[in-house]
mmCIF file of C-alpha atoms and ligand atoms in Angstrom:
data_model
loop_
_atom_site.group_PDB
_atom_site.id
_atom_site.type_symbol
_atom_site.label_atom_id
_atom_site.label_comp_id
_atom_site.label_asym_id
_atom_site.label_seq_id
_atom_site.Cartn_x
_atom_site.Cartn_y
_atom_site.Cartn_z
ATOM 1 C CA MET S 1 55.282 -12.344 21.617
ATOM 2 C CA SER S 2 52.610 -14.537 22.733
ATOM 3 C CA SER S 3 53.802 -17.663 24.989
ATOM 4 C CA ASP S 4 51.434 -19.285 24.358
ATOM 5 C CA GLN S 5 51.152 -22.946 23.461
ATOM 6 C CA ARG S 6 49.566 -24.967 20.826
ATOM 7 C CA LEU S 7 49.771 -28.598 19.034
ATOM 8 C CA GLY S 8 47.161 -30.853 17.172
ATOM 9 C CA VAL S 9 45.377 -33.185 17.812
ATOM 10 C CA ASN S 10 45.869 -35.737 14.677
ATOM 11 C CA LEU S 11 42.706 -37.469 13.619
ATOM 12 C CA GLY S 12 42.999 -37.149 9.772
ATOM 13 C CA GLU S 13 40.084 -35.596 8.633
ATOM 14 C CA ARG S 14 38.534 -35.392 12.306
ATOM 15 C CA SER S 15 42.391 -33.379 13.181
ATOM 16 C CA TYR S 16 41.834 -30.007 15.664
ATOM 17 C CA PRO S 17 44.120 -27.933 17.428
ATOM 18 C CA VAL S 18 44.735 -27.287 21.259
ATOM 19 C CA VAL S 19 45.250 -24.527 22.099
ATOM 20 C CA ILE S 20 46.744 -22.772 26.102
ATOM 21 C CA GLY S 21 47.723 -19.854 27.790
ATOM 22 C CA SER S 22 46.129 -16.893 30.015
ATOM 23 C CA GLY S 23 43.648 -14.410 28.691
ATOM 24 C CA LEU S 24 42.971 -16.175 25.357
ATOM 25 C CA LEU S 25 39.233 -15.706 26.189
ATOM 26 C CA GLN S 26 39.457 -11.625 25.419
ATOM 27 C CA ARG S 27 41.505 -11.784 22.540
ATOM 28 C CA LEU S 28 40.109 -15.180 20.744
ATOM 29 C CA PRO S 29 39.161 -12.729 16.979
ATOM 30 C CA GLN S 30 44.109 -13.213 17.334
ATOM 31 C CA VAL S 31 43.812 -17.083 18.376
ATOM 32 C CA ASP S 32 45.476 -18.933 15.171
ATOM 33 C CA GLY S 33 43.448 -21.482 14.902
ATOM 34 C CA ILE S 34 40.334 -20.538 16.703
ATOM 35 C CA ALA S 35 39.171 -17.772 15.336
ATOM 36 C CA GLY S 36 38.581 -19.698 11.683
ATOM 37 C CA LEU S 37 36.274 -21.211 13.140
ATOM 38 C CA LEU S 38 34.196 -18.486 15.249
ATOM 39 C CA ARG S 39 34.745 -15.967 12.555
ATOM 40 C CA GLY S 40 31.444 -15.576 11.224
ATOM 41 C CA ARG S 41 29.398 -18.492 12.758
ATOM 42 C CA ARG S 42 26.454 -19.414 14.938
ATOM 43 C CA VAL S 43 27.222 -20.382 18.536
ATOM 44 C CA PHE S 44 25.568 -21.774 21.239
ATOM 45 C CA VAL S 45 26.631 -21.498 24.621
ATOM 46 C CA ALA S 46 26.267 -24.627 26.876
ATOM 47 C CA THR S 47 28.153 -23.997 30.584
ATOM 48 C CA ASP S 48 26.938 -24.214 34.394
ATOM 49 C CA GLU S 49 24.991 -22.249 36.714
ATOM 50 C CA THR S 50 28.411 -22.143 38.703
ATOM 51 C CA VAL S 51 30.363 -20.738 35.525
ATOM 52 C CA GLY S 52 28.024 -18.876 34.069
ATOM 53 C CA GLY S 53 28.299 -16.556 36.577
ATOM 54 C CA LEU S 54 31.099 -16.498 36.740
ATOM 55 C CA HIS S 55 32.913 -16.017 33.736
ATOM 56 C CA GLY S 56 29.820 -16.522 30.786
ATOM 57 C CA ALA S 57 29.924 -12.261 30.177
ATOM 58 C CA ALA S 58 33.657 -12.569 29.127
ATOM 59 C CA LEU S 59 32.700 -15.797 26.897
ATOM 60 C CA GLY S 60 29.855 -13.622 25.194
ATOM 61 C CA GLU S 61 31.967 -10.574 24.375
ATOM 62 C CA GLY S 62 35.469 -12.906 23.620
ATOM 63 C CA LEU S 63 32.826 -14.358 20.345
ATOM 64 C CA ALA S 64 31.366 -11.268 19.639
ATOM 65 C CA GLU S 65 34.549 -9.804 18.931
ATOM 66 C CA ALA S 66 35.532 -12.951 17.124
ATOM 67 C CA GLY S 67 32.216 -12.504 14.750
ATOM 68 C CA ALA S 68 30.528 -14.721 15.757
ATOM 69 C CA LYS S 69 26.645 -14.528 16.718
ATOM 70 C CA THR S 70 25.232 -16.097 19.817
ATOM 71 C CA ILE S 71 22.188 -17.556 18.928
ATOM 72 C CA GLY S 72 21.284 -19.234 23.015
ATOM 73 C CA ARG S 73 22.344 -20.516 25.379
ATOM 74 C CA HIS S 74 21.684 -22.440 28.344
ATOM 75 C CA ALA S 75 23.549 -23.937 31.693
ATOM 76 C CA MET S 76 23.040 -27.269 34.236
ATOM 77 C CA ALA S 77 22.593 -27.694 37.917
ATOM 78 C CA PRO S 78 26.873 -28.107 38.485
ATOM 79 C CA GLY S 79 28.078 -30.805 39.424
ATOM 80 C CA GLU S 80 29.058 -34.924 39.366
ATOM 81 C CA ALA S 81 25.324 -35.372 40.199
ATOM 82 C CA HIS S 82 23.553 -33.759 37.117
ATOM 83 C CA LYS S 83 25.316 -35.394 34.760
ATOM 84 C CA HIS S 84 22.918 -37.078 34.143
ATOM 85 C CA LEU S 85 19.917 -37.999 30.924
ATOM 86 C CA GLY S 86 17.992 -34.321 32.619
ATOM 87 C CA SER S 87 19.857 -32.277 32.417
ATOM 88 C CA LEU S 88 21.098 -33.389 28.780
ATOM 89 C CA ALA S 89 17.652 -33.176 28.346
ATOM 90 C CA GLY S 90 17.127 -30.213 29.073
ATOM 91 C CA TYR S 91 20.362 -28.336 26.379
ATOM 92 C CA TRP S 92 18.748 -30.585 23.759
ATOM 93 C CA ASP S 93 15.962 -28.398 24.609
ATOM 94 C CA ALA S 94 17.264 -25.050 24.447
ATOM 95 C CA LEU S 95 19.122 -26.093 21.567
ATOM 96 C CA LEU S 96 16.229 -27.052 19.784
ATOM 97 C CA THR S 97 14.205 -23.444 20.909
ATOM 98 C CA ALA S 98 17.120 -21.447 19.590
ATOM 99 C CA GLY S 99 16.620 -23.070 16.272
ATOM 100 C CA VAL S 100 20.219 -24.005 15.353
ATOM 101 C CA GLU S 101 21.518 -25.353 12.359
ATOM 102 C CA ARG S 102 23.590 -27.857 11.044
ATOM 103 C CA GLY S 103 26.593 -25.454 10.657
ATOM 104 C CA ASP S 104 26.180 -24.484 14.478
ATOM 105 C CA LEU S 105 28.648 -24.874 16.247
ATOM 106 C CA LEU S 106 28.060 -25.669 20.213
ATOM 107 C CA VAL S 107 30.524 -24.390 22.645
ATOM 108 C CA ALA S 108 31.216 -26.288 25.842
ATOM 109 C CA PHE S 109 32.304 -23.744 28.724
ATOM 110 C CA GLY S 110 32.660 -25.637 31.684
ATOM 111 C CA GLY S 111 34.537 -28.022 33.552
ATOM 112 C CA GLY S 112 34.249 -31.857 33.393
ATOM 113 C CA VAL S 113 30.777 -31.688 33.086
ATOM 114 C CA VAL S 114 29.446 -29.696 31.683
ATOM 115 C CA GLY S 115 32.289 -30.555 28.907
ATOM 116 C CA ASP S 116 31.413 -34.475 29.013
ATOM 117 C CA VAL S 117 26.905 -33.467 28.645
ATOM 118 C CA ALA S 118 27.399 -30.517 26.288
ATOM 119 C CA GLY S 119 29.667 -32.526 24.217
ATOM 120 C CA PHE S 120 27.149 -35.538 23.624
ATOM 121 C CA ALA S 121 24.464 -32.594 23.026
ATOM 122 C CA ALA S 122 26.456 -31.805 19.862
ATOM 123 C CA ALA S 123 26.976 -35.783 19.342
ATOM 124 C CA THR S 124 23.233 -36.278 19.599
ATOM 125 C CA CYS S 125 21.986 -32.806 18.004
ATOM 126 C CA LEU S 126 20.348 -33.211 14.729
ATOM 127 C CA ARG S 127 22.924 -36.027 14.582
ATOM 128 C CA GLY S 128 25.232 -34.077 15.441
ATOM 129 C CA ILE S 129 26.476 -30.336 15.475
ATOM 130 C CA ASP S 130 30.473 -28.978 16.678
ATOM 131 C CA VAL S 131 31.890 -28.193 19.187
ATOM 132 C CA LEU S 132 34.496 -26.227 21.046
ATOM 133 C CA GLN S 133 35.042 -27.166 24.392
ATOM 134 C CA VAL S 134 36.735 -23.530 26.542
ATOM 135 C CA PRO S 135 37.138 -25.703 29.778
ATOM 136 C CA THR S 136 37.605 -23.732 32.459
ATOM 137 C CA THR S 137 38.886 -26.535 35.822
ATOM 138 C CA LEU S 138 42.531 -27.834 34.889
ATOM 139 C CA LEU S 139 40.938 -31.227 34.942
ATOM 140 C CA ALA S 140 38.875 -30.541 31.996
ATOM 141 C CA MET S 141 42.425 -28.846 30.606
ATOM 142 C CA VAL S 142 44.555 -31.911 30.998
ATOM 143 C CA ASP S 143 42.583 -34.907 30.771
ATOM 144 C CA SER S 144 39.171 -34.053 29.442
ATOM 145 C CA SER S 145 38.022 -31.665 26.379
ATOM 146 C CA VAL S 146 40.943 -33.884 24.706
ATOM 147 C CA GLY S 147 39.974 -36.753 22.820
ATOM 148 C CA GLY S 148 36.157 -36.820 22.270
ATOM 149 C CA LYS S 149 34.471 -38.582 25.130
ATOM 150 C CA THR S 150 30.711 -37.951 25.771
ATOM 151 C CA GLY S 151 28.848 -38.665 27.523
ATOM 152 C CA ILE S 152 26.008 -38.971 31.276
ATOM 153 C CA ASP S 153 26.222 -41.166 34.562
ATOM 154 C CA HIS S 154 23.745 -43.435 35.639
ATOM 155 C CA GLU S 155 21.980 -45.161 37.229
ATOM 156 C CA ARG S 156 24.563 -48.361 37.082
ATOM 157 C CA GLY S 157 27.655 -45.985 36.631
ATOM 158 C CA LYS S 158 29.830 -43.060 35.581
ATOM 159 C CA ASN S 159 30.280 -42.317 32.453
ATOM 160 C CA LEU S 160 28.014 -45.485 30.426
ATOM 161 C CA ILE S 161 25.733 -43.448 28.093
ATOM 162 C CA GLY S 162 28.136 -41.579 25.645
ATOM 163 C CA ALA S 163 29.838 -41.243 21.884
ATOM 164 C CA PHE S 164 33.019 -40.612 20.713
ATOM 165 C CA HIS S 165 32.363 -36.553 19.604
ATOM 166 C CA GLN S 166 36.404 -34.590 18.490
ATOM 167 C CA PRO S 167 36.071 -31.163 19.377
ATOM 168 C CA ALA S 168 36.787 -28.858 16.312
ATOM 169 C CA GLY S 169 39.126 -27.235 19.175
ATOM 170 C CA VAL S 170 39.849 -26.896 22.747
ATOM 171 C CA VAL S 171 40.658 -23.095 23.945
ATOM 172 C CA ALA S 172 42.516 -23.617 27.706
ATOM 173 C CA ASP S 173 43.146 -20.418 28.919
ATOM 174 C CA LEU S 174 44.742 -20.123 32.275
ATOM 175 C CA GLU S 175 42.991 -17.207 33.274
ATOM 176 C CA LEU S 176 40.411 -19.028 34.335
ATOM 177 C CA LEU S 177 41.768 -20.960 36.158
ATOM 178 C CA GLY S 178 41.942 -18.056 39.240
ATOM 179 C CA THR S 179 38.597 -18.273 40.812
ATOM 180 C CA LEU S 180 39.334 -22.204 41.759
ATOM 181 C CA SER S 181 40.073 -23.618 44.842
ATOM 182 C CA ARG S 182 43.574 -25.008 45.745
ATOM 183 C CA ARG S 183 41.724 -28.430 46.593
ATOM 184 C CA GLU S 184 40.328 -27.877 42.157
ATOM 185 C CA LEU S 185 43.048 -28.139 40.846
ATOM 186 C CA LEU S 186 45.598 -30.067 42.766
ATOM 187 C CA SER S 187 42.623 -32.336 41.582
ATOM 188 C CA GLY S 188 43.856 -31.423 37.750
ATOM 189 C CA ALA S 189 47.643 -31.866 38.499
ATOM 190 C CA ALA S 190 47.294 -35.402 39.300
ATOM 191 C CA GLU S 191 45.942 -36.710 35.616
ATOM 192 C CA MET S 192 49.748 -34.072 34.395
ATOM 193 C CA ILE S 193 51.702 -36.094 36.431
ATOM 194 C CA LYS S 194 49.359 -39.343 35.674
ATOM 195 C CA ALA S 195 50.597 -38.465 31.691
ATOM 196 C CA ALA S 196 54.542 -37.183 32.636
ATOM 197 C CA ILE S 197 54.529 -40.270 34.211
ATOM 198 C CA LEU S 198 52.925 -42.619 30.958
ATOM 199 C CA GLY S 199 55.477 -41.574 28.312
ATOM 200 C CA ASP S 200 56.811 -37.782 29.651
ATOM 201 C CA PRO S 201 60.106 -38.087 32.269
ATOM 202 C CA ALA S 202 61.143 -34.761 31.376
ATOM 203 C CA LEU S 203 57.602 -33.730 32.228
ATOM 204 C CA PHE S 204 57.813 -35.869 35.261
ATOM 205 C CA ASP S 205 61.316 -33.935 36.683
ATOM 206 C CA LEU S 206 59.950 -30.451 36.107
ATOM 207 C CA LEU S 207 56.773 -31.865 38.973
ATOM 208 C CA GLU S 208 59.591 -32.628 40.453
ATOM 209 C CA GLN S 209 61.386 -29.787 40.734
ATOM 210 C CA ALA S 210 57.991 -27.677 40.866
ATOM 211 C CA GLY S 211 55.909 -29.002 43.528
ATOM 212 C CA SER S 212 52.816 -28.193 43.608
ATOM 213 C CA ALA S 213 54.298 -24.267 42.650
ATOM 214 C CA LEU S 214 54.008 -24.330 39.611
ATOM 215 C CA LEU S 215 50.543 -24.038 39.233
ATOM 216 C CA ASP S 216 50.935 -20.707 40.784
ATOM 217 C CA ASP S 217 53.321 -19.617 37.674
ATOM 218 C CA PRO S 218 50.993 -19.316 34.280
ATOM 219 C CA THR S 219 54.502 -19.683 31.698
ATOM 220 C CA ALA S 220 55.324 -22.766 33.346
ATOM 221 C CA LEU S 221 51.790 -24.077 34.037
ATOM 222 C CA ALA S 222 51.156 -24.304 30.265
ATOM 223 C CA GLY S 223 54.528 -24.991 29.475
ATOM 224 C CA ALA S 224 53.065 -27.959 31.558
ATOM 225 C CA VAL S 225 49.291 -28.387 30.530
ATOM 226 C CA GLN S 226 50.589 -28.083 26.569
ATOM 227 C CA ARG S 227 53.100 -31.510 27.464
ATOM 228 C CA ALA S 228 50.683 -33.353 29.547
ATOM 229 C CA VAL S 229 47.985 -33.168 25.969
ATOM 230 C CA ALA S 230 50.629 -33.791 24.239
ATOM 231 C CA LEU S 231 51.237 -36.547 25.144
ATOM 232 C CA LYS S 232 47.264 -36.747 25.596
ATOM 233 C CA ALA S 233 46.774 -37.092 22.024
ATOM 234 C CA ARG S 234 50.002 -38.754 21.293
ATOM 235 C CA VAL S 235 47.339 -41.964 22.351
ATOM 236 C CA VAL S 236 43.874 -40.400 20.900
ATOM 237 C CA GLU S 237 46.141 -40.571 17.920
ATOM 238 C CA GLY S 238 47.074 -44.643 17.929
ATOM 239 C CA ASP S 239 43.939 -45.596 19.455
ATOM 240 C CA GLU S 240 40.209 -43.009 19.878
ATOM 241 C CA ARG S 241 38.086 -45.072 20.191
ATOM 242 C CA GLU S 242 39.082 -46.906 22.781
ATOM 243 C CA SER S 243 40.178 -51.275 21.619
ATOM 244 C CA GLY S 244 43.473 -51.021 22.644
ATOM 245 C CA GLN S 245 46.197 -48.042 23.834
ATOM 246 C CA ARG S 246 44.456 -45.760 24.503
ATOM 247 C CA ALA S 247 43.603 -48.009 27.745
ATOM 248 C CA LEU S 248 46.476 -46.446 28.865
ATOM 249 C CA LEU S 249 44.723 -43.896 30.496
ATOM 250 C CA ASN S 250 43.367 -44.891 33.282
ATOM 251 C CA LEU S 251 46.819 -45.165 35.270
ATOM 252 C CA GLY S 252 45.696 -45.078 38.184
ATOM 253 C CA HIS S 253 41.817 -45.032 37.886
ATOM 254 C CA THR S 254 40.963 -48.812 38.819
ATOM 255 C CA ALA S 255 42.432 -48.570 42.490
ATOM 256 C CA GLY S 256 41.421 -44.984 42.611
ATOM 257 C CA HIS S 257 37.900 -45.288 40.877
ATOM 258 C CA ALA S 258 37.069 -47.860 43.936
ATOM 259 C CA VAL S 259 38.757 -45.387 46.408
ATOM 260 C CA GLU S 260 36.088 -42.954 45.286
ATOM 261 C CA VAL S 261 33.020 -44.992 45.689
ATOM 262 C CA CYS S 262 33.679 -46.224 48.960
ATOM 263 C CA ALA S 263 34.650 -42.248 49.943
ATOM 264 C CA GLY S 264 31.228 -41.627 48.391
ATOM 265 C CA TYR S 265 31.445 -38.236 45.728
ATOM 266 C CA GLY S 266 32.376 -35.848 46.706
ATOM 267 C CA ASN S 267 34.645 -37.002 49.445
ATOM 268 C CA ILE S 268 37.834 -37.230 47.913
ATOM 269 C CA THR S 269 37.852 -34.897 44.925
ATOM 270 C CA HIS S 270 38.908 -36.754 41.419
ATOM 271 C CA GLY S 271 42.422 -35.658 41.698
ATOM 272 C CA GLU S 272 43.282 -36.824 45.779
ATOM 273 C CA ALA S 273 41.715 -40.603 43.874
ATOM 274 C CA VAL S 274 43.387 -40.746 41.137
ATOM 275 C CA ALA S 275 46.755 -39.372 42.775
ATOM 276 C CA MET S 276 45.920 -42.420 45.458
ATOM 277 C CA GLY S 277 45.893 -45.100 42.591
ATOM 278 C CA ILE S 278 48.086 -44.267 40.519
ATOM 279 C CA GLY S 279 50.696 -44.438 43.945
ATOM 280 C CA PHE S 280 48.471 -47.857 44.685
ATOM 281 C CA ALA S 281 49.733 -49.030 40.550
ATOM 282 C CA ALA S 282 53.539 -47.846 41.278
ATOM 283 C CA ALA S 283 53.987 -50.451 44.724
ATOM 284 C CA LEU S 284 51.938 -53.134 42.468
ATOM 285 C CA SER S 285 54.670 -52.733 39.353
ATOM 286 C CA GLU S 286 57.340 -52.729 41.847
ATOM 287 C CA ARG S 287 55.824 -55.734 44.201
ATOM 288 C CA LEU S 288 55.211 -57.270 40.576
ATOM 289 C CA GLY S 289 58.267 -56.869 39.668
ATOM 290 C CA ARG S 290 58.054 -54.688 36.497
ATOM 291 C CA CYS S 291 59.636 -52.156 37.153
ATOM 292 C CA PRO S 292 62.194 -51.040 38.239
ATOM 293 C CA GLY S 293 63.366 -50.704 41.905
ATOM 294 C CA GLY S 294 62.890 -47.204 43.803
ATOM 295 C CA VAL S 295 60.153 -46.509 40.776
ATOM 296 C CA ALA S 296 57.376 -46.572 43.617
ATOM 297 C CA ARG S 297 59.184 -44.380 46.543
ATOM 298 C CA ARG S 298 59.869 -40.788 43.871
ATOM 299 C CA VAL S 299 56.275 -42.101 42.563
ATOM 300 C CA ALA S 300 55.342 -41.622 46.565
ATOM 301 C CA ASN S 301 57.279 -38.599 46.067
ATOM 302 C CA LEU S 302 56.177 -36.352 43.954
ATOM 303 C CA LEU S 303 51.977 -37.286 45.334
ATOM 304 C CA GLU S 304 53.472 -35.698 48.953
ATOM 305 C CA LYS S 305 55.061 -33.044 47.319
ATOM 306 C CA PHE S 306 51.667 -32.358 45.921
ATOM 307 C CA GLY S 307 50.300 -32.515 49.173
ATOM 308 C CA TYR S 308 48.242 -35.948 48.243
ATOM 309 C CA PRO S 309 46.770 -38.512 50.386
ATOM 310 C CA LEU S 310 48.763 -41.419 49.807
ATOM 311 C CA ARG S 311 45.426 -43.879 51.396
ATOM 312 C CA GLY S 312 42.510 -43.476 52.092
ATOM 313 C CA ARG S 313 42.616 -43.803 55.730
ATOM 314 C CA GLY S 314 39.362 -45.573 57.882
ATOM 315 C CA LEU S 315 38.046 -47.298 54.210
ATOM 316 C CA PRO S 316 37.548 -51.375 54.686
ATOM 317 C CA ALA S 317 39.763 -52.990 52.272
ATOM 318 C CA GLU S 318 37.164 -56.053 51.132
ATOM 319 C CA LYS S 319 34.477 -52.887 50.466
ATOM 320 C CA VAL S 320 37.276 -51.309 48.559
ATOM 321 C CA TRP S 321 37.620 -55.049 46.981
ATOM 322 C CA GLU S 322 33.822 -55.089 45.227
ATOM 323 C CA ALA S 323 34.078 -51.575 43.879
ATOM 324 C CA LEU S 324 37.406 -52.422 42.013
ATOM 325 C CA ARG S 325 36.054 -55.480 40.943
ATOM 326 C CA HIS S 326 32.628 -54.244 39.651
ATOM 327 C CA ASP S 327 34.249 -51.319 37.403
ATOM 328 C CA LYS S 328 33.959 -51.721 33.870
ATOM 329 C CA LYS S 329 37.215 -51.246 32.943
ATOM 330 C CA THR S 330 36.872 -54.957 34.211
ATOM 331 C CA ARG S 331 36.519 -57.653 32.197
ATOM 332 C CA GLY S 332 35.112 -60.595 33.571
ATOM 333 C CA GLY S 333 35.253 -59.851 36.319
ATOM 334 C CA VAL S 334 38.723 -59.653 36.218
ATOM 335 C CA PRO S 335 40.381 -55.737 36.999
ATOM 336 C CA LYS S 336 42.649 -54.828 34.019
ATOM 337 C CA TRP S 337 45.728 -53.126 35.329
ATOM 338 C CA VAL S 338 47.104 -50.518 34.187
ATOM 339 C CA LEU S 339 51.526 -51.180 35.133
ATOM 340 C CA ILE S 340 54.529 -48.755 35.196
ATOM 341 C CA ARG S 341 57.517 -50.006 33.188
ATOM 342 C CA ASP S 342 59.918 -46.572 34.390
ATOM 343 C CA ILE S 343 58.707 -43.285 34.964
ATOM 344 C CA GLY S 344 58.140 -42.358 31.149
ATOM 345 C CA GLU S 345 56.452 -46.022 30.819
ATOM 346 C CA ALA S 346 53.629 -47.764 31.127
ATOM 347 C CA GLU S 347 51.611 -51.420 30.075
ATOM 348 C CA TRP S 348 48.204 -51.605 29.763
ATOM 349 C CA GLY S 349 45.102 -54.613 30.473
ATOM 350 C CA VAL S 350 48.048 -56.022 32.960
ATOM 351 C CA GLU S 351 46.262 -59.152 34.964
ATOM 352 C CA VAL S 352 47.270 -59.653 38.185
ATOM 353 C CA PRO S 353 46.390 -62.511 41.048
ATOM 354 C CA ASP S 354 43.907 -62.169 43.143
ATOM 355 C CA GLU S 355 45.506 -62.431 46.269
ATOM 356 C CA VAL S 356 48.410 -59.991 44.971
ATOM 357 C CA VAL S 357 46.406 -56.836 45.535
ATOM 358 C CA ALA S 358 44.175 -57.760 47.782
ATOM 359 C CA ASP S 359 47.538 -57.580 50.710
ATOM 360 C CA LEU S 360 49.366 -54.725 49.264
ATOM 361 C CA LEU S 361 45.667 -53.014 49.004
ATOM 362 C CA SER S 362 45.834 -53.427 52.794
ATOM 363 C CA GLU S 363 49.880 -52.785 53.224
ATOM 364 C CA VAL S 364 49.897 -49.194 51.515
ATOM 365 C CA LEU S 365 45.711 -48.206 50.085
ATOM 366 C CA VAL S 366 43.111 -48.493 52.614
HETATM 367 N N1 LIG X 1 40.551 -39.910 30.313
HETATM 368 C C1 LIG X 1 40.165 -41.133 29.784
HETATM 369 C C2 LIG X 1 40.493 -40.556 28.416
HETATM 370 O O1 LIG X 1 39.612 -39.664 27.544
HETATM 371 O O2 LIG X 1 40.207 -41.539 27.335
#
């Protein structure tokens, strides 16, 4: 019996399946909900040079076995530094050169950057074609491949140009994680911890018990990824275009993003920054009396158990504070915080007095 995990993101006519399991690429014709998207379909594979080199052949074979006809492929240069208009235009050019038509399917095969840039190419080419997200990093599996956010960075900030374009399906093959470094895996695990705090206390317990050993157990990992994606699906179903509660998914990203900017991209992983941000949000929630005493310690213990650094030592608090005020989640120069009410419950859009944030920044974050 297959130990695949599956769930649906229910958005009316934009609903889609998410399938999580090991070795899915090798058995695409048998994967319920995905096989039907591929059979007899013309597909275009959008990837990056690293993922294409490591796993492109396996994907190509899987697609052929599932009865899809690959009409073209394009690999962008890898990494956040290439999440720009030039890479997007590279996908557009390759799609049009391949003779893409409205009924074709773009397969976005890579981590969060490929998912976002290729997803945006799918959203815009011929005014929109279907996209199948095939994430290859844990971060993309538990967060960015689900929910339909696509886009590119601009010199004024990350993800400032983009569109909501829900995928037709998501295939998360855990076997692809085998080529990731431990640090990259941990970067994704921070988003699982975030999901647990936002709405799944049982997942939090599981992560507490297993610690980072969970990343080495494919069955347990598939279950945890499924739970994290289920939480995300619930939030997105309630607020697809982030006019309200979807902002919950920014837990840890307010302070985390500021630390990431100040440390310099590449010097710290997104997950390390988010972990610091989650620890900070927990401390802030407790300082403000918005959660029971002891929650911040419990969160910090879990983050430590996974081996995340809890402080961005050496970063000047004033610089982090400036970066906070320039974050795009800031409205009118005032950061809006996601705070923790308890393990499994959070609130969004909270304004916190400057002096409380500033004091806590130097006490617990930098
Ligand atoms: N990664 C946050 C969101 O999808 O809304």
